[in-house]
PDB file of C-alpha atoms in Angstrom:
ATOM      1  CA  UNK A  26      13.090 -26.747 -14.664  1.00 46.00           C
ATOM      2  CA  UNK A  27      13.868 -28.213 -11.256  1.00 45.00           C
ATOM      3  CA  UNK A  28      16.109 -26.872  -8.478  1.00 48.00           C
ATOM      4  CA  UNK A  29      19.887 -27.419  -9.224  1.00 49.00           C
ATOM      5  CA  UNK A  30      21.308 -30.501  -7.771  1.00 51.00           C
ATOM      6  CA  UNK A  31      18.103 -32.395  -7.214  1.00 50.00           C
ATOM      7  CA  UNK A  32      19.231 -35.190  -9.690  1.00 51.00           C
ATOM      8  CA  UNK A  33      16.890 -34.105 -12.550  1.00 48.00           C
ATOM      9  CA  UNK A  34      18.411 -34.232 -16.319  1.00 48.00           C
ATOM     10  CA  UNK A  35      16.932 -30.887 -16.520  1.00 47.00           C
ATOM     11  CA  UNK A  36      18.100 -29.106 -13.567  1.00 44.00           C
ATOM     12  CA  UNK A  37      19.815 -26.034 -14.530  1.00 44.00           C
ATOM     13  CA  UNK A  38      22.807 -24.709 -13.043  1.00 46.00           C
ATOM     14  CA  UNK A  39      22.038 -21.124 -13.291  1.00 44.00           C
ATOM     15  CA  UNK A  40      18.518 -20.301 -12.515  1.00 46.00           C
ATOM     16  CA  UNK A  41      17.198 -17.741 -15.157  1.00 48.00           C
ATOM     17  CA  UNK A  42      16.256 -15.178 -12.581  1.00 49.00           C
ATOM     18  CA  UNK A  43      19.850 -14.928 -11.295  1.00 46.00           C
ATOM     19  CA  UNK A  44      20.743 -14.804 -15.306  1.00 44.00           C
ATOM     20  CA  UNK A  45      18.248 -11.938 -15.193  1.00 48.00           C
ATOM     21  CA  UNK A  46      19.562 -10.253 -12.069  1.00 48.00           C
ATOM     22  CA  UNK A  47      22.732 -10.418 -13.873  1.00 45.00           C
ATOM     23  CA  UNK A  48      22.136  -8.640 -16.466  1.00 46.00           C
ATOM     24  CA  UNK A  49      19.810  -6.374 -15.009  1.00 48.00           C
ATOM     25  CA  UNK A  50      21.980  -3.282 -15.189  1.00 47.00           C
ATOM     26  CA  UNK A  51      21.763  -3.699 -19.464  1.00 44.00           C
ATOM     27  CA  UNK A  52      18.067  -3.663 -19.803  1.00 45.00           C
ATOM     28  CA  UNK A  53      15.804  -1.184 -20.013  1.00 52.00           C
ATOM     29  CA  UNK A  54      14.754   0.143 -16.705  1.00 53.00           C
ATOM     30  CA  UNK A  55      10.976   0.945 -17.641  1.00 53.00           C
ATOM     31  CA  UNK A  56       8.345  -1.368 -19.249  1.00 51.00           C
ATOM     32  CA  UNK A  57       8.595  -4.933 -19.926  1.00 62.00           C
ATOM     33  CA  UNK A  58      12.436  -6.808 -19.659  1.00 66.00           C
ATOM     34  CA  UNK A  59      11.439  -8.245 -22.830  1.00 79.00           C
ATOM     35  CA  UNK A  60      11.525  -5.319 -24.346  1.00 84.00           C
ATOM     36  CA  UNK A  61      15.219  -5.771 -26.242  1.00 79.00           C
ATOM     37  CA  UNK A  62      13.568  -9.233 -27.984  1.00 85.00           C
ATOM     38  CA  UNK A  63      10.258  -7.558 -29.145  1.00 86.00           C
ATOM     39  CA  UNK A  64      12.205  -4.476 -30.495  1.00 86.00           C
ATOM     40  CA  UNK A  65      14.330  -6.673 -32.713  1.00 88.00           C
ATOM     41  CA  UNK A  66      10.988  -8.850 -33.555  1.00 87.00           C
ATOM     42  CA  UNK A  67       8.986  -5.732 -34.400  1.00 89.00           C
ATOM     43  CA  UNK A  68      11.659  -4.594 -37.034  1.00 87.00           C
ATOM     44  CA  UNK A  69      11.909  -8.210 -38.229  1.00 84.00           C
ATOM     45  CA  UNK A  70      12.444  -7.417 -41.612  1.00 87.00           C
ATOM     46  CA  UNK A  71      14.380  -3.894 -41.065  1.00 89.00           C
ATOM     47  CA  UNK A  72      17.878  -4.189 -42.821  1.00 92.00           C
ATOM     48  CA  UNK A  73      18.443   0.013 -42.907  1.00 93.00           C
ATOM     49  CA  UNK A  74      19.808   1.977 -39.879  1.00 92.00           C
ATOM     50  CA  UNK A  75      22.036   0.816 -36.468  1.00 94.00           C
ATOM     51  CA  UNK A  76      21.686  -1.473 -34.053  1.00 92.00           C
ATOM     52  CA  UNK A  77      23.630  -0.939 -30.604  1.00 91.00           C
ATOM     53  CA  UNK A  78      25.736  -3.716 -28.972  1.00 92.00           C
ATOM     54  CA  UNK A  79      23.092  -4.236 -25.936  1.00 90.00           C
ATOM     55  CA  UNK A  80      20.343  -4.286 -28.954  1.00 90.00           C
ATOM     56  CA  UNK A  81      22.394  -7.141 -30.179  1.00 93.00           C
ATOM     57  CA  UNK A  82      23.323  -9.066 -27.984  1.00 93.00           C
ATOM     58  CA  UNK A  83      20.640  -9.039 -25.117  1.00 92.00           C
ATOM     59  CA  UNK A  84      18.472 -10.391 -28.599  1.00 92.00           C
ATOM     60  CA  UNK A  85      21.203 -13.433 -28.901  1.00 94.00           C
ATOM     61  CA  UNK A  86      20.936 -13.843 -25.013  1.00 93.00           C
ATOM     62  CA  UNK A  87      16.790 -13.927 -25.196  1.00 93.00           C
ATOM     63  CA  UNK A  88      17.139 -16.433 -28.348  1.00 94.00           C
ATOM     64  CA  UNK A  89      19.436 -18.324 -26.422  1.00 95.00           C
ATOM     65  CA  UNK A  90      17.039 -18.646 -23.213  1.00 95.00           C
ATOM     66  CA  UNK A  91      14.094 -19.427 -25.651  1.00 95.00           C
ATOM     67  CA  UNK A  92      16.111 -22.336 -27.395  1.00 96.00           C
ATOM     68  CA  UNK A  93      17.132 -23.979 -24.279  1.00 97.00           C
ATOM     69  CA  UNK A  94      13.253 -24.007 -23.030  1.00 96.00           C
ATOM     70  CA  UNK A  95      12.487 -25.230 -26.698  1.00 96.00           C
ATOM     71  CA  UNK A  96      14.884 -28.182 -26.520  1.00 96.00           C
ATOM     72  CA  UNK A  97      13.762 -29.190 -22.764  1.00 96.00           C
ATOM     73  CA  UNK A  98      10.406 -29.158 -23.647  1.00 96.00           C
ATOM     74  CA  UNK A  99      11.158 -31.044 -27.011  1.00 95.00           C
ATOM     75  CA  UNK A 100      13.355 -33.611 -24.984  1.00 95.00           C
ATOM     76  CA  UNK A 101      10.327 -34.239 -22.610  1.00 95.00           C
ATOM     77  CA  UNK A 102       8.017 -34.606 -25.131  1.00 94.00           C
ATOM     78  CA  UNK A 103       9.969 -36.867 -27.065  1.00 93.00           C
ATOM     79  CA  UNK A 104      10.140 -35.028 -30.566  1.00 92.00           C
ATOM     80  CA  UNK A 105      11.997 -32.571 -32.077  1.00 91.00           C
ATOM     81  CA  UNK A 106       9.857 -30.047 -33.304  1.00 94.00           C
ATOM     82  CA  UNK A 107       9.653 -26.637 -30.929  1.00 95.00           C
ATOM     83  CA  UNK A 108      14.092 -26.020 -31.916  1.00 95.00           C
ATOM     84  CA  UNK A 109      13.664 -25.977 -35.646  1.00 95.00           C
ATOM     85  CA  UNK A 110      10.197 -24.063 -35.678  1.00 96.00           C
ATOM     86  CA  UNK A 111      11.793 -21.091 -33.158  1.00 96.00           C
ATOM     87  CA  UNK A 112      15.043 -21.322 -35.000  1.00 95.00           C
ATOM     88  CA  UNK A 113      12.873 -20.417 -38.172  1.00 96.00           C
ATOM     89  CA  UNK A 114      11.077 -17.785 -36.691  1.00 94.00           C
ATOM     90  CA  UNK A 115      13.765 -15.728 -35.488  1.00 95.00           C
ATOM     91  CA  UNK A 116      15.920 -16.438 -38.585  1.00 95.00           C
ATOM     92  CA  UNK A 117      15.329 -13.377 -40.572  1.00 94.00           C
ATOM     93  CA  UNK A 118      14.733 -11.199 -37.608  1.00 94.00           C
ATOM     94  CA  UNK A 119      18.716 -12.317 -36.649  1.00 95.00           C
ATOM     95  CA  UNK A 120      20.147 -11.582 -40.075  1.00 95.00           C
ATOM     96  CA  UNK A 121      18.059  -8.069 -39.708  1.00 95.00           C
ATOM     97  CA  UNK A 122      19.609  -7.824 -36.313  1.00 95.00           C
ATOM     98  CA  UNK A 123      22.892  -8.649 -37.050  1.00 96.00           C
ATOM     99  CA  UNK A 124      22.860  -6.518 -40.362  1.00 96.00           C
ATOM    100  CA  UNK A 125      21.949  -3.101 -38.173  1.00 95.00           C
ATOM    101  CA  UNK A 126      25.108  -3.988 -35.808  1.00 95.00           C
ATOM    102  CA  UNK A 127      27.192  -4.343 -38.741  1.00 96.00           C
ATOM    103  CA  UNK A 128      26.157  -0.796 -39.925  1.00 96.00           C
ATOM    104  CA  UNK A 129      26.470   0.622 -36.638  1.00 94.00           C
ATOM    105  CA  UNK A 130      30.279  -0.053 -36.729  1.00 95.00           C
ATOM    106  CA  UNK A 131      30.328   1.318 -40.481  1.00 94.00           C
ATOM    107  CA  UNK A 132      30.415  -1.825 -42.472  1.00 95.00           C
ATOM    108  CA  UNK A 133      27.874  -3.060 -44.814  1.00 95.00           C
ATOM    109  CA  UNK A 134      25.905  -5.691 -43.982  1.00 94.00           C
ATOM    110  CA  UNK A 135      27.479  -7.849 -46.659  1.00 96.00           C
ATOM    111  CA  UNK A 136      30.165  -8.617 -44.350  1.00 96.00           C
ATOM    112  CA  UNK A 137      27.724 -11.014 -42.354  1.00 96.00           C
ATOM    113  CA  UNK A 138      28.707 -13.171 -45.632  1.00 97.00           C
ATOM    114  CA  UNK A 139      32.650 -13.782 -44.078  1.00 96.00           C
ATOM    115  CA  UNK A 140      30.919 -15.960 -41.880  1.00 95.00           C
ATOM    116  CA  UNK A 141      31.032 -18.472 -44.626  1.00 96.00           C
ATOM    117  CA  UNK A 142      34.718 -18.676 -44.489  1.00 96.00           C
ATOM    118  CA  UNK A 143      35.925 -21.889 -42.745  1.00 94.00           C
ATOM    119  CA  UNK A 144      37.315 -21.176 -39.177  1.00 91.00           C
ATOM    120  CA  UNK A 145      38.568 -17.463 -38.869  1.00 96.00           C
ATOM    121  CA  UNK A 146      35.189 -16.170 -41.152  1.00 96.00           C
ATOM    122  CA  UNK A 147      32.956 -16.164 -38.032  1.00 95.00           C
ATOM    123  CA  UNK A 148      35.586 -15.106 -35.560  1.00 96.00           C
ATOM    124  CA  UNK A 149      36.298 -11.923 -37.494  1.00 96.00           C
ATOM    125  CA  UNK A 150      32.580 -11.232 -37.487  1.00 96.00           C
ATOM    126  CA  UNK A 151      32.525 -12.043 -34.120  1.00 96.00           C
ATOM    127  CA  UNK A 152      34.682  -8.875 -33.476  1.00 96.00           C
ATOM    128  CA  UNK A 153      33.093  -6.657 -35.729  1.00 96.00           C
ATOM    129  CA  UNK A 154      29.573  -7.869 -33.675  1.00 96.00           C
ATOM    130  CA  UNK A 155      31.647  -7.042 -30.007  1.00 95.00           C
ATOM    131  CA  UNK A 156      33.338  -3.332 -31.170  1.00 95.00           C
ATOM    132  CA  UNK A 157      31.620  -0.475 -30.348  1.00 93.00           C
ATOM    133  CA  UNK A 158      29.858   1.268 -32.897  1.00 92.00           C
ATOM    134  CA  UNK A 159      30.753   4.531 -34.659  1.00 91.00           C
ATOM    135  CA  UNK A 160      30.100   7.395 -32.323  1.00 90.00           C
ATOM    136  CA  UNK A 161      28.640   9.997 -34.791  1.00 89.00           C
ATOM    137  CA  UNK A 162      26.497   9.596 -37.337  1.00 91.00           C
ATOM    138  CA  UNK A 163      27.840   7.246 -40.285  1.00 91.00           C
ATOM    139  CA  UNK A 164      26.360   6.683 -43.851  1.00 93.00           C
ATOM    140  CA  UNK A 165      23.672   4.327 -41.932  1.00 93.00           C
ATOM    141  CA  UNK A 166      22.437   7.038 -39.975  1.00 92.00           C
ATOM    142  CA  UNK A 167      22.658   8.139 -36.470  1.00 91.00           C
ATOM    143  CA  UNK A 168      23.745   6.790 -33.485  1.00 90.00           C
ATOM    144  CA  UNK A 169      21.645   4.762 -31.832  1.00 87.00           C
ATOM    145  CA  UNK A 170      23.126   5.224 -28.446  1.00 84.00           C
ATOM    146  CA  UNK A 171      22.449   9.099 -28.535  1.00 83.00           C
ATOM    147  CA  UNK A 172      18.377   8.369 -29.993  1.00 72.00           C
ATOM    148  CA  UNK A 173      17.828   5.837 -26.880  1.00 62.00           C
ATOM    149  CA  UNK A 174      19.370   8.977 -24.359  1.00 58.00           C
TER     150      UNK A 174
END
């Protein structure tokens, strides 16, 4: 990506090491900063237990970062091929993902299904993705925040 403001189509407004530096307080503060994206990867297929909120969403921030490299490399090279190839690898690990945040606020992961409901379906998951888990143990298992202590 170029600097911003030099005229290129793909500068970037917000460089990703200031995106980095901004979130800097949520990631881990040993070992790799990749670490919250090859967690979720490694338990691709995981549907049992809780995920926490920074689990969660510093995943959705990674896959966000990856697609936007995806599509400027795509649009330089002139095809669309890199977007729909990521967007297939990380599908199951993002319905895994998304299932474990679910059960960390108590509900099943069947609720990811209200997303289907035209306009208000994915803002109520939405909110059930943003509120803080449970902060004992629930019938998914223990809290994730007191395990990563």
């Amino acid at each position: 990506l170029s600097q911003p403001g030099s005229g290129s189509p793909y500068s970037c407004a917000l460089p990703i090491p200031f995106l980095l530096h901004m979130f800097s307080s949520t990631l881990p503060k040993k070992g790799n900063r990749m670490e919250w994206y090859t967690a979720v990867l490694k338990k691709y297929v995981e549907f049992q237990g809780r995920a926490r909120r920074k689990e969660y969403w510093m995943f959705i921030l990674f896959n966000i970062l990856a697609s936007i490299i995806c599509g400027v490399i795509d649009g330089i090279l002139g095809i669309m091929l890199l977007v729909p190839l990521y967007s297939l690898a990380v599908l199951l690990p993002s319905i895994a993902v998304c299932i474990r945040r679910l059960h960390d606020t108590n509900r099943s992961g069947w609720w990811i299904l209200i997303s289907l409901v035209p306009f208000v379906g994915s803002i109520i998951l939405l909110i059930f993705l943003c509120i803080e888990g449970d902060a004992g143990d629930n019938r998914f298992g223990p809290n994730p925040k007191l395990a990563a202590a």
